PDB file of C-alpha atoms and ligand atoms in Angstrom:
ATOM      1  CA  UNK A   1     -21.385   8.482 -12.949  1.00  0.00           C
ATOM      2  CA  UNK A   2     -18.757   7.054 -15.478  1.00  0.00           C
ATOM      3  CA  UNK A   3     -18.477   3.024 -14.718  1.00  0.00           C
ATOM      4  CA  UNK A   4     -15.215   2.208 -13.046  1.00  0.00           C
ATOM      5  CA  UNK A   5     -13.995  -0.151 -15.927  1.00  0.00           C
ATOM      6  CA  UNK A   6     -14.579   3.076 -18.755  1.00  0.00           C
ATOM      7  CA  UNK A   7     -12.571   5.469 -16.019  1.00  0.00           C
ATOM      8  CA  UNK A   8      -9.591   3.078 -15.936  1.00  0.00           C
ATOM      9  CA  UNK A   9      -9.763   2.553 -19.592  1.00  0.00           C
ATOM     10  CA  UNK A  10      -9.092   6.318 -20.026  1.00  0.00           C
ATOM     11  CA  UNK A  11      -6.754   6.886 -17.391  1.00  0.00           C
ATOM     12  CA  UNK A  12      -5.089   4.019 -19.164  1.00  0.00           C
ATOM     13  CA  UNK A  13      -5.369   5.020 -22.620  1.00  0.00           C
ATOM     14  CA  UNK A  14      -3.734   8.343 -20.977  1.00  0.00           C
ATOM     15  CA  UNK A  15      -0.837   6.723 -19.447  1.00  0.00           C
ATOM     16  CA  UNK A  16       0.228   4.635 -22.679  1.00  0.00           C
ATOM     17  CA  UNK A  17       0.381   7.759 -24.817  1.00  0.00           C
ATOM     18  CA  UNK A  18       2.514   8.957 -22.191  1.00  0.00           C
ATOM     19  CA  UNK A  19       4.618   5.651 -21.332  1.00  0.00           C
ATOM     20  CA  UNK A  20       5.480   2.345 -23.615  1.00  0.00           C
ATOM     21  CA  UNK A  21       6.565   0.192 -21.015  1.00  0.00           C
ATOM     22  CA  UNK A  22       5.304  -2.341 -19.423  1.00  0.00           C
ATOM     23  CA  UNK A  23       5.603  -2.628 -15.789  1.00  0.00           C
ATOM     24  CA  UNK A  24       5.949  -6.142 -14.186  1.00  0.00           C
ATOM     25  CA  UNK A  25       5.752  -5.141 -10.580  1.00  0.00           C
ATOM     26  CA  UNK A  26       3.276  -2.170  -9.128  1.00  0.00           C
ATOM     27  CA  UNK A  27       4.592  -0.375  -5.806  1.00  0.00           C
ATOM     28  CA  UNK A  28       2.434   1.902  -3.582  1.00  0.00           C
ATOM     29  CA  UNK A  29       4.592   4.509  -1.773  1.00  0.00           C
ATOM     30  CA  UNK A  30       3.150   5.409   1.229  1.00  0.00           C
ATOM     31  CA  UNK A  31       3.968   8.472   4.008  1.00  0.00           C
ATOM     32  CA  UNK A  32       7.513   9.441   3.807  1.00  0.00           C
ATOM     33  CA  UNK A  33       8.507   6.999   1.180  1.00  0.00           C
ATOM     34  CA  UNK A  34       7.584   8.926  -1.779  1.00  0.00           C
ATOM     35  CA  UNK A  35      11.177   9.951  -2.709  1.00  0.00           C
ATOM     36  CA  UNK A  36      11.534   6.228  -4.094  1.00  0.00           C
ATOM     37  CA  UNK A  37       9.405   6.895  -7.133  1.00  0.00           C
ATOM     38  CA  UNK A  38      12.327   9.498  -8.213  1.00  0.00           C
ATOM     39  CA  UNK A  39      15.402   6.715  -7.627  1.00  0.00           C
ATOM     40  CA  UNK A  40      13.623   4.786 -10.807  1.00  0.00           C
ATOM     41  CA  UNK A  41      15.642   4.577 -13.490  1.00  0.00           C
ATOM     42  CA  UNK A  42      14.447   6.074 -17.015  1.00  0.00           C
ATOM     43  CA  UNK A  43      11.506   7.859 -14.713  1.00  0.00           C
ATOM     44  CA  UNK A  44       8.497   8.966 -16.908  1.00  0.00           C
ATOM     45  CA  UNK A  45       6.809  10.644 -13.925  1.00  0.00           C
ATOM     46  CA  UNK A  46       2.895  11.474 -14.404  1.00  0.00           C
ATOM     47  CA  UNK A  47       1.289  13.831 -12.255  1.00  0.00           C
ATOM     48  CA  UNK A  48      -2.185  12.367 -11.100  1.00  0.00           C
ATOM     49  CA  UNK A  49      -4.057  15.652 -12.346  1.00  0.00           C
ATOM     50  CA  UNK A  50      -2.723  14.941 -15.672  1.00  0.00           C
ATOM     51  CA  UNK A  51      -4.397  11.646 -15.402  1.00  0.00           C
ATOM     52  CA  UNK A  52      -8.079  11.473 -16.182  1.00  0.00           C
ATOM     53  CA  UNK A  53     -10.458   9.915 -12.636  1.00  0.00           C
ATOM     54  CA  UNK A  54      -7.325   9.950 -10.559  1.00  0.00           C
ATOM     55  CA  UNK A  55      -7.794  10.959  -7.093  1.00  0.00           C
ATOM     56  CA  UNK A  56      -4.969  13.232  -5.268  1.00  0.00           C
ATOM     57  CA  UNK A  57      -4.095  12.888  -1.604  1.00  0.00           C
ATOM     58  CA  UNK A  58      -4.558  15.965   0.387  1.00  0.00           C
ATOM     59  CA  UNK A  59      -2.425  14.516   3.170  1.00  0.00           C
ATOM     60  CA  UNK A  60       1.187  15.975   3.510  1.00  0.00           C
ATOM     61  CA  UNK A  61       3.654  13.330   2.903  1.00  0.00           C
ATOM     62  CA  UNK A  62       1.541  11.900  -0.311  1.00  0.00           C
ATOM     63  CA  UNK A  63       2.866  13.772  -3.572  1.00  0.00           C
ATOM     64  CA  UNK A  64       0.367  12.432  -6.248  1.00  0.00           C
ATOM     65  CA  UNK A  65       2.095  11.068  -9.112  1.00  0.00           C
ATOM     66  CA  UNK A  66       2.696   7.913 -11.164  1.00  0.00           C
ATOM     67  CA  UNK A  67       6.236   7.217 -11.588  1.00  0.00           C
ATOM     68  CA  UNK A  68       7.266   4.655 -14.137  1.00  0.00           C
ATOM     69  CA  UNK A  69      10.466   3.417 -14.808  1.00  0.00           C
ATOM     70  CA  UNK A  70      13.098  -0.025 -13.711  1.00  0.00           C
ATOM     71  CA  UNK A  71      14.781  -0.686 -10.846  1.00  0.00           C
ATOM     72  CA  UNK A  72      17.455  -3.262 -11.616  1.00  0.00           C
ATOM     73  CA  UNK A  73      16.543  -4.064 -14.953  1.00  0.00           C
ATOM     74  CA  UNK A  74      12.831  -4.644 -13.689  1.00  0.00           C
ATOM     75  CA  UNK A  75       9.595  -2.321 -14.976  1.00  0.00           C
ATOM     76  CA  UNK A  76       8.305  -0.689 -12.250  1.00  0.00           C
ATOM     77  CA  UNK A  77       4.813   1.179 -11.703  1.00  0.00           C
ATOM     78  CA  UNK A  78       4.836   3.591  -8.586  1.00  0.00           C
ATOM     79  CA  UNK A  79       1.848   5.118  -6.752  1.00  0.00           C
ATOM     80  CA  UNK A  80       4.127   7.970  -5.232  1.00  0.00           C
ATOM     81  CA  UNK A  81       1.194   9.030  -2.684  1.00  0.00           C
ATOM     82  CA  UNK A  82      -2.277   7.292  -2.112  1.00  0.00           C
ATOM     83  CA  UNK A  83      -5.945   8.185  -1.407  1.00  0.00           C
ATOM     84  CA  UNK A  84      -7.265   7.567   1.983  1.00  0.00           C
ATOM     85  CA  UNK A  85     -11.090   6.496   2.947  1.00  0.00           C
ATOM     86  CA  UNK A  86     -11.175   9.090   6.140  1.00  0.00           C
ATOM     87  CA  UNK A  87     -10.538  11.791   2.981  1.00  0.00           C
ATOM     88  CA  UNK A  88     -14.056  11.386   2.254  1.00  0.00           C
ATOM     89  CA  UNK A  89     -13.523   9.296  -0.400  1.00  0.00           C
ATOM     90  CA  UNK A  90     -15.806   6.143  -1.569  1.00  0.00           C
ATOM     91  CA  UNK A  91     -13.725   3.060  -1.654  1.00  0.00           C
ATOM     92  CA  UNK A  92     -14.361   2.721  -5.258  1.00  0.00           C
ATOM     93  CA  UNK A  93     -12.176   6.386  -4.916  1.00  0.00           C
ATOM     94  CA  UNK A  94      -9.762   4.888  -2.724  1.00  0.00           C
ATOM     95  CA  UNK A  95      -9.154   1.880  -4.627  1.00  0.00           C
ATOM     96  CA  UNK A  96      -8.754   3.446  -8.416  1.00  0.00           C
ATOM     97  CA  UNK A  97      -4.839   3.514  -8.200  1.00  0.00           C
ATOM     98  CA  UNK A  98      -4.097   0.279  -7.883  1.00  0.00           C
ATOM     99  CA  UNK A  99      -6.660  -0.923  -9.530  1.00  0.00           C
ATOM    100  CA  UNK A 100      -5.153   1.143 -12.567  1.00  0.00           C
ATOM    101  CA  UNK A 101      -1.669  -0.657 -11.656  1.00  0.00           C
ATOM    102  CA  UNK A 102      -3.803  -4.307 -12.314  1.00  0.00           C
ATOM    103  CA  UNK A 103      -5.207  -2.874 -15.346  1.00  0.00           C
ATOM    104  CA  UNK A 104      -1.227  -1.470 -16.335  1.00  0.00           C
ATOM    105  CA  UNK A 105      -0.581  -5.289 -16.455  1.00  0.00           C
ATOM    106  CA  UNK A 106       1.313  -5.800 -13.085  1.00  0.00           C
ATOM    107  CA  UNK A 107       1.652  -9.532 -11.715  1.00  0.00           C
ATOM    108  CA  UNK A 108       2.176  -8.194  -8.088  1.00  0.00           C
ATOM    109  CA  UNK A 109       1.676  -5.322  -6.197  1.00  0.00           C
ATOM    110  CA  UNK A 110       3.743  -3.792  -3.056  1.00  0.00           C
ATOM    111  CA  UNK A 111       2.595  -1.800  -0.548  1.00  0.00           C
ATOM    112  CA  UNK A 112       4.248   0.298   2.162  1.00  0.00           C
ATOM    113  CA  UNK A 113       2.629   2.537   4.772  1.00  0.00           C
ATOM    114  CA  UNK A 114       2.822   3.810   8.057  1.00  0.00           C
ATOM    115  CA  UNK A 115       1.751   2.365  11.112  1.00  0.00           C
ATOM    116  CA  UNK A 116       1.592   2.316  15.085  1.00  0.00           C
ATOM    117  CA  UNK A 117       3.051  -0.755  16.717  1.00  0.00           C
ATOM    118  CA  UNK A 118       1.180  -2.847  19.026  1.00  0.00           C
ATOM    119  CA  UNK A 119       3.163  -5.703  19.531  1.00  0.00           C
ATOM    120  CA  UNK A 120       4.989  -5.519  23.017  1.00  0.00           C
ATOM    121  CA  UNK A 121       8.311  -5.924  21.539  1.00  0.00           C
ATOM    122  CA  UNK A 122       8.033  -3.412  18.120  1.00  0.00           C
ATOM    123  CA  UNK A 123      10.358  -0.730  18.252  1.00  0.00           C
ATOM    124  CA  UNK A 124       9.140   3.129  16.411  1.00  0.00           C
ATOM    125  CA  UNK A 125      11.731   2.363  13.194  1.00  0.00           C
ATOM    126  CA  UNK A 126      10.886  -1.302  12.800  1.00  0.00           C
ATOM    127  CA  UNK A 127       9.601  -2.759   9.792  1.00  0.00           C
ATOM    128  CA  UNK A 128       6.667  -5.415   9.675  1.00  0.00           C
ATOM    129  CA  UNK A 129       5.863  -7.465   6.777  1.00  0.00           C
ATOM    130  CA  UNK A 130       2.236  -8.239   6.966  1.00  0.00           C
ATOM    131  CA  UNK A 131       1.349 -11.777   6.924  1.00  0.00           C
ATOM    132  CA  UNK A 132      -2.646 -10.825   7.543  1.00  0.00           C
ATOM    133  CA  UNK A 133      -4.920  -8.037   7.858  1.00  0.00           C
ATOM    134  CA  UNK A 134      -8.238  -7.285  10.503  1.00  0.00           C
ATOM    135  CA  UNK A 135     -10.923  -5.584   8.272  1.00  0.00           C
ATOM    136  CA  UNK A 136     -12.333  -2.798  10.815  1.00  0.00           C
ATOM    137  CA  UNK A 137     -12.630  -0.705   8.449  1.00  0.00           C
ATOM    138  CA  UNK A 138     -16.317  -0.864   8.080  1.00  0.00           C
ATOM    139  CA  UNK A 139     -15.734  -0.780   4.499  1.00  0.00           C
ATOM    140  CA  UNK A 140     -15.149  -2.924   1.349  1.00  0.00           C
ATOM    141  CA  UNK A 141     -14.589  -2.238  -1.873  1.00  0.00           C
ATOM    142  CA  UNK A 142     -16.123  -5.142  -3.325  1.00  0.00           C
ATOM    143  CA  UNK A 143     -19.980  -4.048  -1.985  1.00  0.00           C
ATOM    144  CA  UNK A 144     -21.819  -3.655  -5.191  1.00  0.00           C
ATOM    145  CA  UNK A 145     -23.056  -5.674  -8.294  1.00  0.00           C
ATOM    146  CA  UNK A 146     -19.904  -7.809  -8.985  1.00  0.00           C
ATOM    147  CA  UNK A 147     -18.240  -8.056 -12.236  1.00  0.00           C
ATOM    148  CA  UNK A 148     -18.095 -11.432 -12.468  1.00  0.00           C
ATOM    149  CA  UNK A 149     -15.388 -11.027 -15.741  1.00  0.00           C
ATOM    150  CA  UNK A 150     -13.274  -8.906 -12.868  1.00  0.00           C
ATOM    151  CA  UNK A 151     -13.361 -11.237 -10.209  1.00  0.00           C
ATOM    152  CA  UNK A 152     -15.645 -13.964  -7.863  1.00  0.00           C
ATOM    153  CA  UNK A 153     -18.692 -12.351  -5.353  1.00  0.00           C
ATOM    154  CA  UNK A 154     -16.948 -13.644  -2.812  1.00  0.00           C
ATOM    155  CA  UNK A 155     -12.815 -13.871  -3.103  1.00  0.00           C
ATOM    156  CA  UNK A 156     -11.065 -16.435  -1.139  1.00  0.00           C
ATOM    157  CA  UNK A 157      -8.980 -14.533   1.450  1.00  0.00           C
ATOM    158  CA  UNK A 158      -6.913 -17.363   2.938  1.00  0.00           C
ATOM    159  CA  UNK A 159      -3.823 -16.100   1.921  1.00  0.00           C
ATOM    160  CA  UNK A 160      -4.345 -12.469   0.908  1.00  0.00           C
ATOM    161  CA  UNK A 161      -0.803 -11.795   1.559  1.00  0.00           C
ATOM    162  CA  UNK A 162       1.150 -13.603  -0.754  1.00  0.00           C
ATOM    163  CA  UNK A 163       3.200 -16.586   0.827  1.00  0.00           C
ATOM    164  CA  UNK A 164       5.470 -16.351  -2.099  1.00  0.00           C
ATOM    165  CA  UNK A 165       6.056 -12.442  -2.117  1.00  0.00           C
ATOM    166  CA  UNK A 166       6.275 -12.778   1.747  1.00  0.00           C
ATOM    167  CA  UNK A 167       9.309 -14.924   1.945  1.00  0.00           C
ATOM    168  CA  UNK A 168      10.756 -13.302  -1.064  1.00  0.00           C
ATOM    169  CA  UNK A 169      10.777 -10.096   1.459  1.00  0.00           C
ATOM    170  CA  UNK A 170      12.493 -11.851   3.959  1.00  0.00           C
ATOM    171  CA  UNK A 171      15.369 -12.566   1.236  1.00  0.00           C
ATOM    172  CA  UNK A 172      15.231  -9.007   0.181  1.00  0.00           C
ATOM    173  CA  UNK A 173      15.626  -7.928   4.174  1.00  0.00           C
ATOM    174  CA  UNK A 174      18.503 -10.508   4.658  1.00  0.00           C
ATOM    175  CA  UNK A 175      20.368  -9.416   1.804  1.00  0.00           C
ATOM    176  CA  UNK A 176      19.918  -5.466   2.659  1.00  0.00           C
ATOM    177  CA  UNK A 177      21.077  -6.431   6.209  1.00  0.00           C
ATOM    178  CA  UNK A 178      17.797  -4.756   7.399  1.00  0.00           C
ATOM    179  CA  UNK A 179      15.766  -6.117  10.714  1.00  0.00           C
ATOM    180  CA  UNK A 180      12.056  -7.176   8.883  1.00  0.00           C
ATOM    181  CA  UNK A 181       9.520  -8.281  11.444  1.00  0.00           C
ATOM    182  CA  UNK A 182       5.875  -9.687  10.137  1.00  0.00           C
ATOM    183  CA  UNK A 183       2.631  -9.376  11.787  1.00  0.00           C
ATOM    184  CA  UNK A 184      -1.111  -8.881  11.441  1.00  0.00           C
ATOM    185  CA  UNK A 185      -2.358  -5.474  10.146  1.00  0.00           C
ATOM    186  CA  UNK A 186      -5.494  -3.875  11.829  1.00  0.00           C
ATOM    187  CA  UNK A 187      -6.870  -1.595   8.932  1.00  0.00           C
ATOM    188  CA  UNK A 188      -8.684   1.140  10.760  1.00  0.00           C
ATOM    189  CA  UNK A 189     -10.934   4.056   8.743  1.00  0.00           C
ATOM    190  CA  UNK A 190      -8.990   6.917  10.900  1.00  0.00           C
ATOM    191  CA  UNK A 191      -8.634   9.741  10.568  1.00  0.00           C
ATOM    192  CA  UNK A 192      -8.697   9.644  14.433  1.00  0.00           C
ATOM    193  CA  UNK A 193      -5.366   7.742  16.072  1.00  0.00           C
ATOM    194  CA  UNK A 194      -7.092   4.934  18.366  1.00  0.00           C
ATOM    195  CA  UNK A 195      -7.536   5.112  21.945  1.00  0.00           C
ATOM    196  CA  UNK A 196      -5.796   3.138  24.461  1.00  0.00           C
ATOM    197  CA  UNK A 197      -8.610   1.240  24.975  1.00  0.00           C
ATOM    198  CA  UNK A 198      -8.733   0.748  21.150  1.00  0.00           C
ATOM    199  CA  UNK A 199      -5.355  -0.243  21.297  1.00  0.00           C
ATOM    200  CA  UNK A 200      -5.779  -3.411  23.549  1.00  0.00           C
ATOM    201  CA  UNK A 201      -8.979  -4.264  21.737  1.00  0.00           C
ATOM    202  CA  UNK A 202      -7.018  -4.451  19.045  1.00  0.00           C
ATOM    203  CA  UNK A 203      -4.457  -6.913  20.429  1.00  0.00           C
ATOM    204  CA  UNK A 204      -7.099  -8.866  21.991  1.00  0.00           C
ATOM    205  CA  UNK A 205      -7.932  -9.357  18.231  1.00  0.00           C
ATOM    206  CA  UNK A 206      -4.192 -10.373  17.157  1.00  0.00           C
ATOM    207  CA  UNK A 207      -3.168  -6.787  15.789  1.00  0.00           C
ATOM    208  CA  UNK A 208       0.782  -6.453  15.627  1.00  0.00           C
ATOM    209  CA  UNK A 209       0.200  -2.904  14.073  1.00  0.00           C
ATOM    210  CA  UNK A 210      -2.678  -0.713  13.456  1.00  0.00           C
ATOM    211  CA  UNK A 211      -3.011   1.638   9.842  1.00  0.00           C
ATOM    212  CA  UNK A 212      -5.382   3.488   7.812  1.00  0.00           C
ATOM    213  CA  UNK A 213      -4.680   2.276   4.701  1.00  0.00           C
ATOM    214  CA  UNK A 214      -3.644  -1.236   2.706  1.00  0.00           C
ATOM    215  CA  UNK A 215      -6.072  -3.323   3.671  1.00  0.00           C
ATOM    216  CA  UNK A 216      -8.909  -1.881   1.206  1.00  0.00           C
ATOM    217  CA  UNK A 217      -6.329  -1.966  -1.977  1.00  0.00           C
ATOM    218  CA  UNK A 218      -5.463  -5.024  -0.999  1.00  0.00           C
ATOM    219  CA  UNK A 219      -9.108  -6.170  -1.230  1.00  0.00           C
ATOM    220  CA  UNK A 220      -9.340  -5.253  -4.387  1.00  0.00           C
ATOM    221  CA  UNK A 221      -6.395  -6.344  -5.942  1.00  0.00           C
ATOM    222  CA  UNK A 222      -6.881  -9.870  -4.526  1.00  0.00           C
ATOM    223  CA  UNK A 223     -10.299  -9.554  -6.365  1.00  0.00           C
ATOM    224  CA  UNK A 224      -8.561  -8.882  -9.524  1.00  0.00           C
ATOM    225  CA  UNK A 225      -6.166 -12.003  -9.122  1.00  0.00           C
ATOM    226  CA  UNK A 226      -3.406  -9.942  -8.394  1.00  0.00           C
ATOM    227  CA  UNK A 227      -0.941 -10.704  -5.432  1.00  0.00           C
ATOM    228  CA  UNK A 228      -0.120  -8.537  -3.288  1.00  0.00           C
ATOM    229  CA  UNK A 229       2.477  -7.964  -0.701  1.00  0.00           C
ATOM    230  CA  UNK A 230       2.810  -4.877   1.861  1.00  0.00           C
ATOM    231  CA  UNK A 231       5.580  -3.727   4.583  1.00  0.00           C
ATOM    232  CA  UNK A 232       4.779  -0.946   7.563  1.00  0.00           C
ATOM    233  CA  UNK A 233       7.500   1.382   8.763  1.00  0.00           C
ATOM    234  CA  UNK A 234       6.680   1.246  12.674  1.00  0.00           C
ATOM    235  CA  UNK A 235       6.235   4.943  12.989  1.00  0.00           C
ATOM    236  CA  UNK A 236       5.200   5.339  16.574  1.00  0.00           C
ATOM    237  CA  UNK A 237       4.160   3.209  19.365  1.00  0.00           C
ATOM    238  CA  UNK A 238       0.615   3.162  19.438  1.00  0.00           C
ATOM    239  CA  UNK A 239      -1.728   4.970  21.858  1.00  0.00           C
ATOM    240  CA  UNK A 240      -1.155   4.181  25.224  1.00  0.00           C
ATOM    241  CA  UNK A 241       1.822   1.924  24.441  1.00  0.00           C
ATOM    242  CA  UNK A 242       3.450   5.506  23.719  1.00  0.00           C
ATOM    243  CA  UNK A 243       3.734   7.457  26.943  1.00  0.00           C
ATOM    244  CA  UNK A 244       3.675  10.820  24.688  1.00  0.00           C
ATOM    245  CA  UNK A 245       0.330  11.670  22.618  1.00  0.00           C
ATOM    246  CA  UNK A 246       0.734  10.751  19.310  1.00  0.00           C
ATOM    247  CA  UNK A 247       1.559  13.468  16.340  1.00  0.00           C
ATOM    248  CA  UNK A 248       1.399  13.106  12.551  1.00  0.00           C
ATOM    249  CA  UNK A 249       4.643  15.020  12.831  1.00  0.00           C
ATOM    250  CA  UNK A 250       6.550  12.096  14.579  1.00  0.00           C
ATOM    251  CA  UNK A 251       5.050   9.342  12.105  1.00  0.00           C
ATOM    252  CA  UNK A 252       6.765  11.209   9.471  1.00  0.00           C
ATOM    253  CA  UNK A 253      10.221  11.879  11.218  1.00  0.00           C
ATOM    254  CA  UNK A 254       9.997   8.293  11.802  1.00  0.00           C
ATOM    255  CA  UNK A 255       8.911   7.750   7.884  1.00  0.00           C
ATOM    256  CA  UNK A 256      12.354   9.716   7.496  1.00  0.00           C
ATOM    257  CA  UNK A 257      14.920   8.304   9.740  1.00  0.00           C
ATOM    258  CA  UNK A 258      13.717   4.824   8.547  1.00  0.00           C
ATOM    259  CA  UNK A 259      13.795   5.603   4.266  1.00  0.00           C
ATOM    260  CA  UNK A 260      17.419   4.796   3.481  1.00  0.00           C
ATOM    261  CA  UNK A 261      16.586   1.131   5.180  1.00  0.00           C
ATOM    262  CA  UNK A 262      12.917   1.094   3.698  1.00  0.00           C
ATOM    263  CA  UNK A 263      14.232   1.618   0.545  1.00  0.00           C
ATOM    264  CA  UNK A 264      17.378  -0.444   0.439  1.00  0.00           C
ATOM    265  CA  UNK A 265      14.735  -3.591   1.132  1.00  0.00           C
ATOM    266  CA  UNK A 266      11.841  -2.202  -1.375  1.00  0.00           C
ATOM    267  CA  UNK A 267      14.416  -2.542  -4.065  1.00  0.00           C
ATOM    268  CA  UNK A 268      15.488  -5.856  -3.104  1.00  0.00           C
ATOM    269  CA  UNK A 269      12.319  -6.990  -2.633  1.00  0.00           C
ATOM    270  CA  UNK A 270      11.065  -5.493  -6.403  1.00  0.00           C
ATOM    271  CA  UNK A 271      13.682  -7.853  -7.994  1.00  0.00           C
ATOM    272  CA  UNK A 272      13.229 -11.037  -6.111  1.00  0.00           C
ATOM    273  CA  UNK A 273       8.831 -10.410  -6.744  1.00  0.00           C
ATOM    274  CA  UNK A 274       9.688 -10.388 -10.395  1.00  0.00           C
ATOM    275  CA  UNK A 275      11.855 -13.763  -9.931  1.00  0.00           C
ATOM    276  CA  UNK A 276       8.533 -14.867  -8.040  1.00  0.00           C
ATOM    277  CA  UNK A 277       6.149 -13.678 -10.741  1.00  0.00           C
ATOM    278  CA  UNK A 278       8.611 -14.955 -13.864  1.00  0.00           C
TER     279      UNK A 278
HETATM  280  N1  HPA B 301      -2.575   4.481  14.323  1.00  0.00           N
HETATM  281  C1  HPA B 301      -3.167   4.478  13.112  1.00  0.00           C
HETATM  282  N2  HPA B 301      -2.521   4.794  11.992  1.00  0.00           N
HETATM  283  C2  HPA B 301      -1.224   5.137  12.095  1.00  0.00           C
HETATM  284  C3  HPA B 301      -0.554   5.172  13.320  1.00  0.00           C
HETATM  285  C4  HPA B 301      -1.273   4.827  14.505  1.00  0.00           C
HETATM  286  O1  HPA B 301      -0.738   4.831  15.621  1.00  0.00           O
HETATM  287  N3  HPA B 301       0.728   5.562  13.057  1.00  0.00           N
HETATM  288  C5  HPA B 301       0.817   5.747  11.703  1.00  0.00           C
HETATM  289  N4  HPA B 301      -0.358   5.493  11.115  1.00  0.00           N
END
């Protein structure tokens, strides 16, 4: 097997015969939001087979490209679809993209994904800026020999979330006129959607929302010394808060109805990061 560092020095090398930029602010797309990576201006979009160790998504919703470019003035990576761990993939796998976004020189990365609501009052169309994650994954990406020149054995997670990317979201979401709720994130390996049961297990814990993604990239990242941010489009209520059984089809409808606001605060919230990040 290729060491991690020598695969993101090619898939690197790749990109920057490709792209001269230099992108100040990486974004990870997730289900539904994907058409964002084509809004960029000056797009230079590379597909992920064209780049050497990236994984591609086999979930609908997740094209699998990088899409470079500005939005407002401001250099822009993209991760226009993501790898999931219940794909089969090691988190090593599941962590390569935006691990290749540190390694592209970002100061901060975004993330956006899908997710069922837990808390009583969420809505299927709200939006929840995470202010902390549960682990369940079972998983971390960080198990292994450390490379101590990467990051510490054992990162400080008191703030994984950014404090200042988090209230630069909320300016972004006032400024778009868009409703932005914040919560805790239960990361979950899926692919299975929870069980009622599950569900109020989960709030017992102090889940707001419950995903399948986020919370290993984020992991990583924060390893790296790179902050991080992420929003969740509510997509459904979660099982057994939902009186209907719960459909991949309705968390992307949701994904849909909810872009034009998603998008309108993603923007806002890429320039005001890069304000944060100077
Ligand atoms: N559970 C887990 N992941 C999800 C859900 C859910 O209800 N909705 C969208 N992603």
């Amino acid at each position: 097997m290729i060491p991690l560092s020598s695969r993101l020095a090619d898939a690197q090398a790749h990109i920057s015969k490709t792209w001269r930029g230099a992108p100040r602010v990486g974004v990870v797309l997730g289900s539904g939001l994907g058409a964002f990576g084509d809004t960029l201006a000056g797009l230079t979009k590379i597909s992920y087979s064209d780049i050497p160790h990236m994984p591609r998504s086999a979930v609908v919703g997740h094209a699998g490209n990088l899409c470079l470019g500005e939005i407002d003035g401001v250099a822009v990576a993209c991760l226009q679809g993501r790898v999931h761990a219940y794909e089969g993939h090691d988190a090593d796998t599941v962590t390569f993209g935006v691990r290749l976004l540190a390694r592209l020189g970002v100061g901060a990365v975004l993330l956006t994904n899908a997710a069922g609501g837990i808390d009583a009052s969420f809505a299927a169309g709200d939006l929840m800026l995470l202010c902390d994650h549960l682990n369940l994954t079972g998983h971390n990406p960080l198990i292994g020999p450390n490379d101590d020149a990467l990051g510490p054995r054992f990162p400080d997670r008191s703030a994984a979330y950014d404090p200042a990317l988090r209230a630069a979201a909320h300016r972004a979401a006032r400024r778009a006129g868009v409703t932005l709720r914040e919560g805790v994130y239960a990361g979950l390996m899926g692919p299975t959607y929870e069980t009622p049961a599950e569900v109020r297990m989960l709030r017992a814990l102090g889940a707001d929302a419950v995903g399948m993604s986020t919370v290993p990239e984020v992991i990583a990242l924060r390893h790296l010394g790179v902050r991080a941010g992420a929003i969740s489009c509510v997509t459904n209520l979660a099982a057994g808060i939902s009186p209907a059984p719960l459909d991949h089809k309705e968390v992307e409808e949701t994904a849909r109805r909810t872009r034009d606001a998603f998008v309108a605060l993603l923007s806002g919230w890429i320039v005001e990061t890069a304000g944060v990040i100077g």
